[in-house]
mmCIF file of C-alpha atoms in Angstrom:
data_model
loop_
_atom_site.group_PDB
_atom_site.id
_atom_site.type_symbol
_atom_site.label_atom_id
_atom_site.label_comp_id
_atom_site.label_asym_id
_atom_site.label_seq_id
_atom_site.Cartn_x
_atom_site.Cartn_y
_atom_site.Cartn_z
ATOM 1 C CA UNK A 26 2.569 6.761 -16.646
ATOM 2 C CA UNK A 27 1.095 3.228 -16.588
ATOM 3 C CA UNK A 28 -2.547 2.883 -15.687
ATOM 4 C CA UNK A 29 -2.620 1.894 -11.986
ATOM 5 C CA UNK A 30 -5.853 -0.021 -12.522
ATOM 6 C CA UNK A 31 -4.118 -2.125 -15.143
ATOM 7 C CA UNK A 32 -1.159 -2.773 -12.844
ATOM 8 C CA UNK A 33 -3.484 -3.834 -10.050
ATOM 9 C CA UNK A 34 -5.401 -6.104 -12.411
ATOM 10 C CA UNK A 35 -2.202 -7.712 -13.660
ATOM 11 C CA UNK A 36 -1.149 -8.464 -10.083
ATOM 12 C CA UNK A 37 -4.426 -10.271 -9.468
ATOM 13 C CA UNK A 38 -4.184 -12.847 -12.262
ATOM 14 C CA UNK A 39 -4.109 -16.337 -10.783
ATOM 15 C CA UNK A 40 -0.550 -17.655 -11.225
ATOM 16 C CA UNK A 41 -1.915 -21.045 -12.226
ATOM 17 C CA UNK A 42 -3.647 -19.360 -15.181
ATOM 18 C CA UNK A 43 -0.352 -17.755 -16.177
ATOM 19 C CA UNK A 44 1.381 -21.130 -15.974
ATOM 20 C CA UNK A 45 -1.398 -22.718 -18.039
ATOM 21 C CA UNK A 46 -1.063 -20.115 -20.780
ATOM 22 C CA UNK A 47 2.717 -20.514 -20.822
ATOM 23 C CA UNK A 48 2.416 -24.287 -21.093
ATOM 24 C CA UNK A 49 -0.072 -24.054 -23.947
ATOM 25 C CA UNK A 50 2.159 -21.555 -25.725
ATOM 26 C CA UNK A 51 5.119 -23.917 -25.425
ATOM 27 C CA UNK A 52 2.989 -26.655 -26.981
ATOM 28 C CA UNK A 53 2.105 -24.420 -29.924
ATOM 29 C CA UNK A 54 -1.588 -24.269 -29.048
ATOM 30 C CA UNK A 55 -2.475 -20.962 -30.680
ATOM 31 C CA UNK A 56 -5.381 -18.853 -29.514
ATOM 32 C CA UNK A 57 -8.524 -19.362 -31.601
ATOM 33 C CA UNK A 58 -8.844 -15.780 -32.811
ATOM 34 C CA UNK A 59 -11.217 -15.411 -35.779
ATOM 35 C CA UNK A 60 -9.979 -11.838 -36.278
ATOM 36 C CA UNK A 61 -6.547 -13.074 -37.327
ATOM 37 C CA UNK A 62 -7.376 -16.344 -39.111
ATOM 38 C CA UNK A 63 -10.162 -17.805 -41.234
ATOM 39 C CA UNK A 64 -13.105 -19.046 -39.209
ATOM 40 C CA UNK A 65 -12.411 -22.694 -40.113
ATOM 41 C CA UNK A 66 -8.845 -22.324 -38.858
ATOM 42 C CA UNK A 67 -10.025 -20.638 -35.653
ATOM 43 C CA UNK A 68 -12.472 -23.459 -35.006
ATOM 44 C CA UNK A 69 -9.765 -26.067 -35.565
ATOM 45 C CA UNK A 70 -7.411 -24.192 -33.204
ATOM 46 C CA UNK A 71 -10.101 -24.157 -30.511
ATOM 47 C CA UNK A 72 -10.638 -27.898 -30.860
ATOM 48 C CA UNK A 73 -6.887 -28.599 -30.580
ATOM 49 C CA UNK A 74 -6.495 -26.396 -27.509
ATOM 50 C CA UNK A 75 -9.383 -28.090 -25.756
ATOM 51 C CA UNK A 76 -7.976 -31.568 -26.389
ATOM 52 C CA UNK A 77 -5.189 -30.462 -24.036
ATOM 53 C CA UNK A 78 -7.565 -28.802 -21.556
ATOM 54 C CA UNK A 79 -9.894 -31.818 -21.488
ATOM 55 C CA UNK A 80 -7.283 -34.412 -20.568
ATOM 56 C CA UNK A 81 -8.062 -36.737 -17.645
ATOM 57 C CA UNK A 82 -11.782 -36.068 -17.786
ATOM 58 C CA UNK A 83 -13.928 -38.366 -15.615
ATOM 59 C CA UNK A 84 -14.859 -41.528 -17.567
ATOM 60 C CA UNK A 85 -18.635 -41.412 -17.247
ATOM 61 C CA UNK A 86 -20.979 -42.737 -19.958
ATOM 62 C CA UNK A 87 -21.861 -40.364 -22.782
ATOM 63 C CA UNK A 88 -23.822 -40.932 -25.980
ATOM 64 C CA UNK A 89 -25.034 -38.863 -28.878
ATOM 65 C CA UNK A 90 -28.724 -38.433 -29.645
ATOM 66 C CA UNK A 91 -30.430 -36.928 -32.681
ATOM 67 C CA UNK A 92 -33.557 -34.974 -31.805
ATOM 68 C CA UNK A 93 -36.021 -33.104 -33.967
ATOM 69 C CA UNK A 94 -35.053 -29.459 -34.236
ATOM 70 C CA UNK A 95 -36.922 -26.438 -35.573
ATOM 71 C CA UNK A 96 -35.266 -26.627 -39.009
ATOM 72 C CA UNK A 97 -33.817 -30.124 -39.085
ATOM 73 C CA UNK A 98 -32.008 -32.666 -36.900
ATOM 74 C CA UNK A 99 -30.609 -31.372 -33.598
ATOM 75 C CA UNK A 100 -27.508 -33.044 -32.162
ATOM 76 C CA UNK A 101 -27.458 -33.661 -28.406
ATOM 77 C CA UNK A 102 -25.020 -35.462 -26.129
ATOM 78 C CA UNK A 103 -26.232 -37.142 -22.963
ATOM 79 C CA UNK A 104 -23.868 -37.568 -19.995
ATOM 80 C CA UNK A 105 -25.145 -39.907 -17.265
ATOM 81 C CA UNK A 106 -23.424 -39.832 -13.873
ATOM 82 C CA UNK A 107 -23.215 -43.009 -11.799
ATOM 83 C CA UNK A 108 -26.107 -43.223 -9.355
ATOM 84 C CA UNK A 109 -27.649 -45.643 -6.886
ATOM 85 C CA UNK A 110 -31.005 -43.868 -6.978
ATOM 86 C CA UNK A 111 -34.021 -45.394 -8.632
ATOM 87 C CA UNK A 112 -36.055 -43.508 -11.164
ATOM 88 C CA UNK A 113 -35.248 -40.925 -13.816
ATOM 89 C CA UNK A 114 -32.437 -38.430 -13.327
ATOM 90 C CA UNK A 115 -32.851 -34.660 -13.167
ATOM 91 C CA UNK A 116 -31.372 -32.809 -16.134
ATOM 92 C CA UNK A 117 -28.991 -29.937 -16.707
ATOM 93 C CA UNK A 118 -29.533 -28.740 -20.296
ATOM 94 C CA UNK A 119 -26.221 -27.106 -21.249
ATOM 95 C CA UNK A 120 -25.185 -24.738 -24.060
ATOM 96 C CA UNK A 121 -21.481 -24.306 -24.808
ATOM 97 C CA UNK A 122 -19.800 -20.938 -25.283
ATOM 98 C CA UNK A 123 -17.733 -19.639 -28.186
ATOM 99 C CA UNK A 124 -19.371 -16.436 -29.367
ATOM 100 C CA UNK A 125 -21.960 -18.502 -31.287
ATOM 101 C CA UNK A 126 -19.204 -19.075 -33.862
ATOM 102 C CA UNK A 127 -16.534 -21.417 -32.415
ATOM 103 C CA UNK A 128 -16.294 -24.325 -29.946
ATOM 104 C CA UNK A 129 -18.515 -27.370 -29.668
ATOM 105 C CA UNK A 130 -19.786 -30.021 -27.304
ATOM 106 C CA UNK A 131 -16.369 -31.666 -27.729
ATOM 107 C CA UNK A 132 -14.475 -28.580 -26.549
ATOM 108 C CA UNK A 133 -16.547 -28.596 -23.347
ATOM 109 C CA UNK A 134 -16.369 -32.331 -22.702
ATOM 110 C CA UNK A 135 -14.426 -32.169 -19.423
ATOM 111 C CA UNK A 136 -16.674 -29.437 -18.008
ATOM 112 C CA UNK A 137 -19.813 -31.366 -18.947
ATOM 113 C CA UNK A 138 -18.519 -34.537 -17.316
ATOM 114 C CA UNK A 139 -17.576 -32.697 -14.129
ATOM 115 C CA UNK A 140 -20.980 -31.023 -13.904
ATOM 116 C CA UNK A 141 -22.731 -34.379 -14.295
ATOM 117 C CA UNK A 142 -20.499 -36.212 -11.831
ATOM 118 C CA UNK A 143 -20.573 -33.534 -9.133
ATOM 119 C CA UNK A 144 -24.239 -32.570 -9.464
ATOM 120 C CA UNK A 145 -25.711 -36.057 -9.807
ATOM 121 C CA UNK A 146 -27.821 -34.768 -12.694
ATOM 122 C CA UNK A 147 -27.710 -35.973 -16.261
ATOM 123 C CA UNK A 148 -26.263 -33.348 -18.582
ATOM 124 C CA UNK A 149 -27.738 -32.882 -22.044
ATOM 125 C CA UNK A 150 -25.370 -30.773 -24.149
ATOM 126 C CA UNK A 151 -26.684 -29.081 -27.275
ATOM 127 C CA UNK A 152 -24.690 -28.872 -30.524
ATOM 128 C CA UNK A 153 -26.504 -25.831 -31.895
ATOM 129 C CA UNK A 154 -25.710 -24.363 -35.319
ATOM 130 C CA UNK A 155 -22.876 -21.848 -35.448
ATOM 131 C CA UNK A 156 -22.703 -18.362 -36.919
ATOM 132 C CA UNK A 157 -22.262 -17.011 -39.516
ATOM 133 C CA UNK A 158 -23.670 -20.089 -41.305
ATOM 134 C CA UNK A 159 -26.647 -19.856 -38.938
ATOM 135 C CA UNK A 160 -27.746 -16.547 -37.479
ATOM 136 C CA UNK A 161 -30.168 -15.322 -34.844
ATOM 137 C CA UNK A 162 -32.757 -16.556 -34.010
ATOM 138 C CA UNK A 163 -31.573 -19.985 -35.209
ATOM 139 C CA UNK A 164 -29.580 -20.743 -32.043
ATOM 140 C CA UNK A 165 -32.321 -19.510 -29.721
ATOM 141 C CA UNK A 166 -34.893 -21.632 -31.547
ATOM 142 C CA UNK A 167 -32.694 -24.736 -31.339
ATOM 143 C CA UNK A 168 -32.076 -24.125 -27.650
ATOM 144 C CA UNK A 169 -35.804 -23.946 -26.961
ATOM 145 C CA UNK A 170 -36.380 -27.058 -29.077
ATOM 146 C CA UNK A 171 -33.836 -28.906 -26.912
ATOM 147 C CA UNK A 172 -35.751 -27.939 -23.771
ATOM 148 C CA UNK A 173 -38.986 -29.225 -25.279
ATOM 149 C CA UNK A 174 -37.284 -32.470 -26.304
ATOM 150 C CA UNK A 175 -36.054 -33.128 -22.743
ATOM 151 C CA UNK A 176 -39.518 -32.480 -21.333
ATOM 152 C CA UNK A 177 -41.385 -34.561 -23.921
ATOM 153 C CA UNK A 178 -38.972 -37.365 -24.769
ATOM 154 C CA UNK A 179 -36.471 -37.473 -21.926
ATOM 155 C CA UNK A 180 -38.360 -40.212 -20.059
ATOM 156 C CA UNK A 181 -37.416 -42.734 -22.732
ATOM 157 C CA UNK A 182 -33.758 -41.964 -21.900
ATOM 158 C CA UNK A 183 -34.149 -42.128 -18.127
ATOM 159 C CA UNK A 184 -34.551 -38.363 -17.692
ATOM 160 C CA UNK A 185 -37.008 -36.508 -15.483
ATOM 161 C CA UNK A 186 -38.760 -33.886 -17.602
ATOM 162 C CA UNK A 187 -40.131 -32.253 -14.451
ATOM 163 C CA UNK A 188 -36.681 -31.440 -13.056
ATOM 164 C CA UNK A 189 -34.773 -29.373 -15.602
ATOM 165 C CA UNK A 190 -32.079 -26.750 -15.127
ATOM 166 C CA UNK A 191 -30.510 -24.755 -17.949
ATOM 167 C CA UNK A 192 -26.884 -23.698 -18.048
ATOM 168 C CA UNK A 193 -24.203 -22.309 -20.277
ATOM 169 C CA UNK A 194 -21.055 -20.249 -20.544
ATOM 170 C CA UNK A 195 -20.554 -17.004 -22.481
ATOM 171 C CA UNK A 196 -22.742 -17.276 -25.608
ATOM 172 C CA UNK A 197 -24.185 -20.432 -24.095
ATOM 173 C CA UNK A 198 -25.221 -18.482 -20.995
ATOM 174 C CA UNK A 199 -27.059 -16.119 -23.338
ATOM 175 C CA UNK A 200 -28.970 -19.098 -24.746
ATOM 176 C CA UNK A 201 -29.644 -20.571 -21.314
ATOM 177 C CA UNK A 202 -31.087 -17.306 -20.028
ATOM 178 C CA UNK A 203 -33.122 -16.926 -23.221
ATOM 179 C CA UNK A 204 -34.565 -20.413 -22.750
ATOM 180 C CA UNK A 205 -35.437 -19.684 -19.114
ATOM 181 C CA UNK A 206 -37.231 -16.527 -20.243
ATOM 182 C CA UNK A 207 -39.156 -18.381 -22.957
ATOM 183 C CA UNK A 208 -40.103 -21.152 -20.544
ATOM 184 C CA UNK A 209 -42.299 -18.746 -18.575
ATOM 185 C CA UNK A 210 -44.879 -18.848 -21.369
ATOM 186 C CA UNK A 211 -47.967 -21.041 -20.896
ATOM 187 C CA UNK A 212 -47.509 -24.521 -22.295
ATOM 188 C CA UNK A 213 -43.703 -24.458 -22.225
ATOM 189 C CA UNK A 214 -41.692 -26.882 -20.038
ATOM 190 C CA UNK A 215 -40.826 -25.598 -16.592
ATOM 191 C CA UNK A 216 -37.228 -24.597 -15.828
ATOM 192 C CA UNK A 217 -36.305 -24.984 -12.154
ATOM 193 C CA UNK A 218 -32.861 -23.352 -12.092
ATOM 194 C CA UNK A 219 -30.340 -21.506 -14.252
ATOM 195 C CA UNK A 220 -26.517 -21.715 -14.214
ATOM 196 C CA UNK A 221 -24.773 -18.858 -16.038
ATOM 197 C CA UNK A 222 -20.982 -18.679 -16.464
ATOM 198 C CA UNK A 223 -19.673 -15.238 -17.600
ATOM 199 C CA UNK A 224 -22.503 -14.618 -20.038
ATOM 200 C CA UNK A 225 -22.703 -12.268 -23.027
ATOM 201 C CA UNK A 226 -26.112 -10.784 -22.314
ATOM 202 C CA UNK A 227 -26.229 -7.516 -24.279
ATOM 203 C CA UNK A 228 -24.796 -5.903 -27.410
ATOM 204 C CA UNK A 229 -22.937 -3.240 -25.396
ATOM 205 C CA UNK A 230 -19.215 -2.530 -25.553
ATOM 206 C CA UNK A 231 -19.118 0.630 -23.397
ATOM 207 C CA UNK A 232 -19.079 -0.910 -19.934
ATOM 208 C CA UNK A 233 -16.325 -0.402 -17.381
ATOM 209 C CA UNK A 234 -15.151 -3.990 -17.837
ATOM 210 C CA UNK A 235 -14.831 -3.546 -21.618
ATOM 211 C CA UNK A 236 -12.762 -0.419 -21.077
ATOM 212 C CA UNK A 237 -10.583 -2.072 -18.473
ATOM 213 C CA UNK A 238 -10.126 -5.597 -19.819
ATOM 214 C CA UNK A 239 -11.052 -5.444 -23.498
ATOM 215 C CA UNK A 240 -7.514 -5.079 -24.835
ATOM 216 C CA UNK A 241 -6.739 -8.785 -24.753
ATOM 217 C CA UNK A 242 -4.334 -9.026 -21.809
ATOM 218 C CA UNK A 243 -6.447 -11.838 -20.425
ATOM 219 C CA UNK A 244 -7.620 -13.435 -23.669
ATOM 220 C CA UNK A 245 -11.041 -12.203 -24.795
ATOM 221 C CA UNK A 246 -11.101 -8.772 -26.449
ATOM 222 C CA UNK A 247 -13.766 -6.177 -27.103
ATOM 223 C CA UNK A 248 -12.910 -6.337 -30.801
ATOM 224 C CA UNK A 249 -13.564 -10.064 -30.843
ATOM 225 C CA UNK A 250 -16.843 -9.571 -29.009
ATOM 226 C CA UNK A 251 -17.960 -7.075 -31.663
ATOM 227 C CA UNK A 252 -17.107 -9.630 -34.330
ATOM 228 C CA UNK A 253 -19.024 -12.395 -32.567
ATOM 229 C CA UNK A 254 -22.141 -10.236 -32.265
ATOM 230 C CA UNK A 255 -21.857 -9.249 -35.932
ATOM 231 C CA UNK A 256 -21.717 -12.912 -37.002
ATOM 232 C CA UNK A 257 -24.640 -13.778 -34.768
ATOM 233 C CA UNK A 258 -26.925 -10.915 -35.743
ATOM 234 C CA UNK A 259 -25.791 -10.470 -39.342
ATOM 235 C CA UNK A 260 -25.277 -6.739 -38.875
ATOM 236 C CA UNK A 261 -23.396 -4.329 -36.627
ATOM 237 C CA UNK A 262 -26.414 -2.518 -35.184
ATOM 238 C CA UNK A 263 -27.429 -3.040 -31.547
ATOM 239 C CA UNK A 264 -30.483 -5.187 -31.016
ATOM 240 C CA UNK A 265 -33.438 -4.579 -28.742
ATOM 241 C CA UNK A 266 -34.769 -8.102 -29.196
ATOM 242 C CA UNK A 267 -34.582 -9.742 -25.747
ATOM 243 C CA UNK A 268 -34.216 -13.177 -27.346
ATOM 244 C CA UNK A 269 -30.803 -12.018 -28.596
ATOM 245 C CA UNK A 270 -29.951 -9.668 -25.709
ATOM 246 C CA UNK A 271 -31.720 -11.142 -22.665
ATOM 247 C CA UNK A 272 -30.409 -8.400 -20.377
ATOM 248 C CA UNK A 273 -33.087 -6.206 -21.980
ATOM 249 C CA UNK A 274 -35.936 -8.600 -21.188
ATOM 250 C CA UNK A 275 -38.574 -8.366 -18.487
ATOM 251 C CA UNK A 276 -36.951 -10.707 -15.956
ATOM 252 C CA UNK A 277 -39.851 -11.219 -13.586
ATOM 253 C CA UNK A 278 -40.878 -14.800 -12.971
ATOM 254 C CA UNK A 279 -37.500 -16.380 -13.714
ATOM 255 C CA UNK A 280 -36.378 -19.389 -11.658
ATOM 256 C CA UNK A 281 -33.446 -19.066 -9.214
ATOM 257 C CA UNK A 282 -30.185 -18.307 -10.992
ATOM 258 C CA UNK A 283 -26.497 -18.673 -10.174
ATOM 259 C CA UNK A 284 -24.190 -16.199 -11.941
ATOM 260 C CA UNK A 285 -20.454 -16.961 -12.011
ATOM 261 C CA UNK A 286 -18.432 -14.081 -13.443
ATOM 262 C CA UNK A 287 -14.725 -13.740 -14.247
ATOM 263 C CA UNK A 288 -13.109 -10.720 -12.639
ATOM 264 C CA UNK A 289 -10.583 -10.220 -15.456
ATOM 265 C CA UNK A 290 -13.069 -10.336 -18.313
ATOM 266 C CA UNK A 291 -14.479 -7.704 -20.625
ATOM 267 C CA UNK A 292 -17.872 -9.411 -20.095
ATOM 268 C CA UNK A 293 -17.732 -9.114 -16.305
ATOM 269 C CA UNK A 294 -20.219 -6.244 -16.233
ATOM 270 C CA UNK A 295 -22.785 -8.201 -18.244
ATOM 271 C CA UNK A 296 -23.160 -10.423 -15.169
ATOM 272 C CA UNK A 297 -23.059 -7.498 -12.730
ATOM 273 C CA UNK A 298 -25.762 -5.644 -14.640
ATOM 274 C CA UNK A 299 -27.856 -8.783 -14.859
ATOM 275 C CA UNK A 300 -27.563 -9.201 -11.094
ATOM 276 C CA UNK A 301 -28.812 -5.633 -10.565
ATOM 277 C CA UNK A 302 -31.811 -6.257 -12.811
ATOM 278 C CA UNK A 303 -32.591 -9.585 -11.160
ATOM 279 C CA UNK A 304 -32.607 -7.919 -7.748
ATOM 280 C CA UNK A 305 -34.944 -5.206 -9.021
ATOM 281 C CA UNK A 306 -37.228 -7.895 -10.468
ATOM 282 C CA UNK A 307 -37.345 -9.955 -7.235
ATOM 283 C CA UNK A 308 -35.733 -12.977 -8.887
ATOM 284 C CA UNK A 309 -33.773 -15.169 -6.446
ATOM 285 C CA UNK A 310 -30.132 -15.332 -7.481
ATOM 286 C CA UNK A 311 -26.558 -15.606 -6.286
ATOM 287 C CA UNK A 312 -23.539 -13.928 -7.874
ATOM 288 C CA UNK A 313 -19.936 -15.077 -7.505
ATOM 289 C CA UNK A 314 -17.160 -13.024 -9.107
ATOM 290 C CA UNK A 315 -13.840 -14.864 -9.398
ATOM 291 C CA UNK A 316 -11.596 -11.835 -9.266
ATOM 292 C CA UNK A 317 -8.336 -13.507 -10.319
ATOM 293 C CA UNK A 318 -9.735 -15.524 -13.234
ATOM 294 C CA UNK A 319 -10.247 -14.648 -16.923
ATOM 295 C CA UNK A 320 -13.029 -15.488 -19.351
ATOM 296 C CA UNK A 321 -13.440 -19.207 -20.132
ATOM 297 C CA UNK A 322 -12.122 -20.305 -16.734
ATOM 298 C CA UNK A 323 -14.632 -23.177 -16.574
ATOM 299 C CA UNK A 324 -12.499 -24.915 -19.220
ATOM 300 C CA UNK A 325 -9.350 -24.628 -17.060
ATOM 301 C CA UNK A 326 -10.341 -27.059 -14.300
ATOM 302 C CA UNK A 327 -7.521 -29.548 -14.945
ATOM 303 C CA UNK A 328 -4.762 -27.105 -14.012
ATOM 304 C CA UNK A 329 -6.382 -24.163 -12.187
ATOM 305 C CA UNK A 330 -7.671 -24.932 -8.701
ATOM 306 C CA UNK A 331 -9.872 -21.832 -8.469
ATOM 307 C CA UNK A 332 -11.593 -22.762 -11.717
ATOM 308 C CA UNK A 333 -12.179 -26.295 -10.478
ATOM 309 C CA UNK A 334 -13.664 -24.889 -7.274
ATOM 310 C CA UNK A 335 -16.020 -22.668 -9.251
ATOM 311 C CA UNK A 336 -17.290 -25.640 -11.254
ATOM 312 C CA UNK A 337 -17.850 -27.552 -8.018
ATOM 313 C CA UNK A 338 -19.827 -24.590 -6.665
ATOM 314 C CA UNK A 339 -21.950 -24.632 -9.823
ATOM 315 C CA UNK A 340 -22.534 -28.385 -9.697
ATOM 316 C CA UNK A 341 -23.568 -28.303 -6.052
ATOM 317 C CA UNK A 342 -26.075 -25.561 -6.823
ATOM 318 C CA UNK A 343 -27.572 -27.770 -9.532
ATOM 319 C CA UNK A 344 -27.751 -30.649 -7.051
ATOM 320 C CA UNK A 345 -29.444 -28.424 -4.461
ATOM 321 C CA UNK A 346 -32.129 -27.188 -6.820
ATOM 322 C CA UNK A 347 -32.818 -30.384 -8.765
ATOM 323 C CA UNK A 348 -32.282 -33.108 -6.183
ATOM 324 C CA UNK A 349 -32.192 -31.959 -2.579
ATOM 325 C CA UNK A 350 -35.017 -29.426 -2.861
ATOM 326 C CA UNK A 351 -37.278 -31.925 -4.594
ATOM 327 C CA UNK A 352 -36.482 -34.544 -1.941
ATOM 328 C CA UNK A 353 -37.751 -32.064 0.657
ATOM 329 C CA UNK A 354 -40.873 -31.510 -1.418
ATOM 330 C CA UNK A 355 -40.233 -27.804 -1.931
ATOM 331 C CA UNK A 356 -38.176 -25.473 -4.079
ATOM 332 C CA UNK A 357 -35.452 -23.372 -2.436
ATOM 333 C CA UNK A 358 -36.016 -19.630 -2.566
ATOM 334 C CA UNK A 359 -32.405 -18.623 -3.210
ATOM 335 C CA UNK A 360 -29.940 -19.644 -5.891
#
């Protein structure tokens, strides 16, 4: 007998997502699965697919910057939204997803432009080194270096180093949360807000969402997640290092966070568990679970209305915490 939970889940998939997948299939845009193709081929497939997904992105100015990283040059891309306000712009420091192994700033170009345009904040996107060529803690160290660069050198690019949010999706959400945790230390730049799309926060494949959604019906699989963690860590053993698995960290003292989870995602419970721990640690947060959407929905804004609405929700939260709250002279207490 078919699993009734699976039948219910299948009925919930947003029909616009189904239509998107069918259209991409008809165009020959293969899934970027590093389990079935060499990593270089998977990366190229991801770039091709996102050229389609990124069409009709808002034409706002963007330019590449080379910053000093912990082990060499660090590539950043600065997106500046149009503004009539005087003075430096607040900043959303963003880390793209892709299991630490695929994707790029280019694959996330439409999302980054939308976040800048709708939030009114400049977006600084980080082209961190990918696994397995670079392994933990390389990406964490580059992410923290990017935060320090914004705080120390952003003024020369019209950026306000006192108003910084961090954000990311999937592996990028892991980095964003790790940076927010590190920023609590004395002498580090202050992070005012965190934006976390469907993050991979712990090396754990035994959650309810992995059991229910990890077979690949909606894209991301548990097997692929195991592979991504192996490339990132360089071994298959679970890690207790909170820089790699921030769900295990002491979360007290974090800034307000917004968690946006996909309901049809093997990583859904990473966000739900993080929300439980944030509540227990008295960290202000909000959690939105988009029940009919799969992993990576933030890249589907061109053709999926619910995904576009979620990105708008995220951008408005950034605006609230970096612009409106500062105009009132106080920080909001909730995400």
